[in-house]
Amino acid sequence: FTYAFTETVPQLVAAFKPDIVVSQLGVDTFRNDPLAHLNITTNGFCRVVGMIKSIAPKWVALGGGGYDIGNVARAWTLAWAIMNNITLPDELPEAFLEQYPLEGFRSRKLRDEEYQEKGPRKEIMRDEVGKVIAGIREKVFPLINPPA
């Protein structure tokens, strides 16, 4: 996801030159989401949020899906911090964990451990993402920046 975003969205925003970017920052893309299993971590999510912040002239960020409440809370905390130039510690506050013991916080950390798929599955994923990127470049890019 992060690779596909990096390879397409900044170029599309630069070509289209929007006055405002509206993003839906759902987290059902997360690696441990019980529905989608798209392998993004808080680290990749933060990279994408940071890229949106850097390329958007103005920005409206909307909340969205995620079937793991712990992921949603951690992701939105991190997104809010990025939007407001706040550096957060990685440890979740003990008082918070005590107050919300049943909310699905499997870790005491705000950020996920780094994760990278390996082996044949990574190659399959890379090939599929490459096809999507090629399709976007072939079908969408010409609409935004038509040839002269």
Tab-separated table of C-alpha atoms in Angstrom:
chain	number	residue	atom	x	y	z
A	1	PHE	CA	0.000	0.000	0.000
A	2	THR	CA	2.666	2.475	1.014
A	3	TYR	CA	4.688	1.766	-2.132
A	4	ALA	CA	1.631	2.153	-4.395
A	5	PHE	CA	0.690	5.400	-2.644
A	6	THR	CA	4.211	6.805	-2.998
A	7	GLU	CA	4.383	5.862	-6.679
A	8	THR	CA	1.072	7.468	-7.649
A	9	VAL	CA	-0.550	9.958	-5.297
A	10	PRO	CA	2.161	12.657	-5.044
A	11	GLN	CA	2.439	12.793	-8.852
A	12	LEU	CA	-1.343	12.973	-9.238
A	13	VAL	CA	-1.640	15.762	-6.674
A	14	ALA	CA	1.215	17.691	-8.337
A	15	ALA	CA	-0.418	17.382	-11.772
A	16	PHE	CA	-3.983	18.093	-10.645
A	17	LYS	CA	-3.029	20.959	-8.295
A	18	PRO	CA	-6.069	20.715	-6.005
A	19	ASP	CA	-7.041	23.532	-3.667
A	20	ILE	CA	-7.729	20.971	-0.955
A	21	VAL	CA	-7.143	17.258	-0.376
A	22	VAL	CA	-9.782	15.181	1.406
A	23	SER	CA	-8.500	11.871	2.728
A	24	GLN	CA	-10.243	8.973	4.404
A	25	LEU	CA	-7.808	7.557	6.949
A	26	GLY	CA	-9.379	4.212	7.737
A	27	VAL	CA	-7.246	1.498	9.272
A	28	ASP	CA	-8.873	-1.662	7.983
A	29	THR	CA	-5.717	-1.883	5.857
A	30	PHE	CA	-3.702	-2.829	8.948
A	31	ARG	CA	-1.831	-6.112	9.104
A	32	ASN	CA	-3.749	-7.467	12.069
A	33	ASP	CA	-7.193	-6.170	11.083
A	34	PRO	CA	-9.565	-9.143	11.249
A	35	LEU	CA	-11.212	-8.346	7.906
A	36	ALA	CA	-8.791	-7.043	5.275
A	37	HIS	CA	-5.238	-8.239	6.149
A	38	LEU	CA	-3.501	-5.742	3.857
A	39	ASN	CA	-0.310	-5.722	5.955
A	40	ILE	CA	0.096	-2.018	6.688
A	41	THR	CA	1.507	-1.107	10.115
A	42	THR	CA	1.370	2.123	12.080
A	43	ASN	CA	4.773	2.874	10.537
A	44	GLY	CA	3.471	2.714	6.959
A	45	PHE	CA	0.319	4.559	7.993
A	46	CYS	CA	2.432	7.370	9.464
A	47	ARG	CA	4.526	7.582	6.287
A	48	VAL	CA	1.345	7.985	4.216
A	49	VAL	CA	-0.147	10.556	6.606
A	50	GLY	CA	3.141	12.481	6.514
A	51	MET	CA	3.157	12.412	2.702
A	52	ILE	CA	-0.411	13.698	2.551
A	53	LYS	CA	0.514	16.499	4.932
A	54	SER	CA	3.501	17.458	2.771
A	55	ILE	CA	1.649	17.457	-0.586
A	56	ALA	CA	-1.759	18.861	0.386
A	57	PRO	CA	-2.167	22.643	0.131
A	58	LYS	CA	-5.089	22.314	2.572
A	59	TRP	CA	-6.290	19.085	4.081
A	60	VAL	CA	-9.457	17.550	5.487
A	61	ALA	CA	-8.802	14.174	7.107
A	62	LEU	CA	-11.810	11.944	7.711
A	63	GLY	CA	-11.973	8.994	10.055
A	64	GLY	CA	-12.828	5.605	8.711
A	65	GLY	CA	-13.015	1.900	9.120
A	66	GLY	CA	-11.025	-0.487	11.129
A	67	TYR	CA	-12.281	-3.581	12.856
A	68	ASP	CA	-9.666	-3.544	15.606
A	69	ILE	CA	-10.460	-0.718	18.038
A	70	GLY	CA	-6.891	-0.681	19.360
A	71	ASN	CA	-5.565	-0.058	15.836
A	72	VAL	CA	-8.055	2.749	15.246
A	73	ALA	CA	-7.130	4.516	18.488
A	74	ARG	CA	-3.377	4.171	17.929
A	75	ALA	CA	-3.554	5.208	14.264
A	76	TRP	CA	-5.686	8.262	14.901
A	77	THR	CA	-3.488	9.317	17.799
A	78	LEU	CA	-0.455	9.114	15.521
A	79	ALA	CA	-2.232	10.869	12.634
A	80	TRP	CA	-3.343	13.719	14.902
A	81	ALA	CA	0.209	14.081	16.192
A	82	ILE	CA	1.611	14.249	12.643
A	83	MET	CA	-1.010	16.807	11.608
A	84	ASN	CA	-0.076	18.978	14.587
A	85	ASN	CA	3.720	18.474	14.599
A	86	ILE	CA	3.634	16.704	17.955
A	87	THR	CA	6.201	14.072	18.891
A	88	LEU	CA	4.683	11.322	21.003
A	89	PRO	CA	6.417	8.750	23.192
A	90	ASP	CA	5.993	5.163	22.056
A	91	GLU	CA	4.708	3.847	25.385
A	92	LEU	CA	0.957	3.976	25.966
A	93	PRO	CA	0.257	5.714	29.294
A	94	GLU	CA	-0.304	3.255	32.138
A	95	ALA	CA	-3.342	5.230	33.358
A	96	PHE	CA	-4.919	4.885	29.910
A	97	LEU	CA	-4.317	1.135	29.780
A	98	GLU	CA	-5.810	0.738	33.263
A	99	GLN	CA	-8.882	2.789	32.352
A	100	TYR	CA	-9.550	0.852	29.118
A	101	PRO	CA	-8.469	-2.733	29.828
A	102	LEU	CA	-10.924	-4.363	27.407
A	103	GLU	CA	-10.414	-2.137	24.377
A	104	GLY	CA	-8.067	-4.427	22.490
A	105	PHE	CA	-4.649	-2.953	23.206
A	106	ARG	CA	-2.552	-6.082	22.755
A	107	SER	CA	0.616	-4.047	23.005
A	108	ARG	CA	1.764	-1.325	25.342
A	109	LYS	CA	3.266	0.509	22.363
A	110	LEU	CA	1.774	3.238	20.205
A	111	ARG	CA	3.757	2.112	17.160
A	112	ASP	CA	3.959	-1.361	15.647
A	113	GLU	CA	7.197	-3.257	15.285
A	114	GLU	CA	8.658	-2.958	11.792
A	115	TYR	CA	7.258	-5.672	9.534
A	116	GLN	CA	8.162	-6.748	6.029
A	117	GLU	CA	6.766	-9.678	4.132
A	118	LYS	CA	9.439	-12.064	2.879
A	119	GLY	CA	9.787	-14.842	0.355
A	120	PRO	CA	7.445	-15.788	-2.482
A	121	ARG	CA	4.463	-13.988	-0.961
A	122	LYS	CA	6.388	-10.697	-1.093
A	123	GLU	CA	7.149	-11.233	-4.788
A	124	ILE	CA	3.495	-12.001	-5.531
A	125	MET	CA	2.422	-8.876	-3.663
A	126	ARG	CA	5.052	-6.748	-5.425
A	127	ASP	CA	3.875	-8.036	-8.829
A	128	GLU	CA	0.224	-7.292	-8.023
A	129	VAL	CA	1.031	-3.806	-6.750
A	130	GLY	CA	3.131	-3.188	-9.866
A	131	LYS	CA	0.127	-4.046	-12.043
A	132	VAL	CA	-2.079	-1.640	-10.105
A	133	ILE	CA	0.504	1.148	-10.374
A	134	ALA	CA	0.898	0.518	-14.117
A	135	GLY	CA	-2.890	0.616	-14.546
A	136	ILE	CA	-3.157	3.920	-12.697
A	137	ARG	CA	-0.334	5.405	-14.759
A	138	GLU	CA	-1.933	4.176	-17.977
A	139	LYS	CA	-5.574	5.051	-17.265
A	140	VAL	CA	-5.576	7.900	-14.727
A	141	PHE	CA	-2.411	9.934	-15.299
A	142	PRO	CA	-3.397	10.891	-18.887
A	143	LEU	CA	-6.731	12.245	-17.624
A	144	ILE	CA	-4.995	14.545	-15.155
A	145	ASN	CA	-2.169	15.633	-17.433
A	146	PRO	CA	-3.279	14.996	-21.035
A	147	PRO	CA	-0.684	15.033	-23.814
A	148	ALA	CA	-0.441	18.309	-25.730
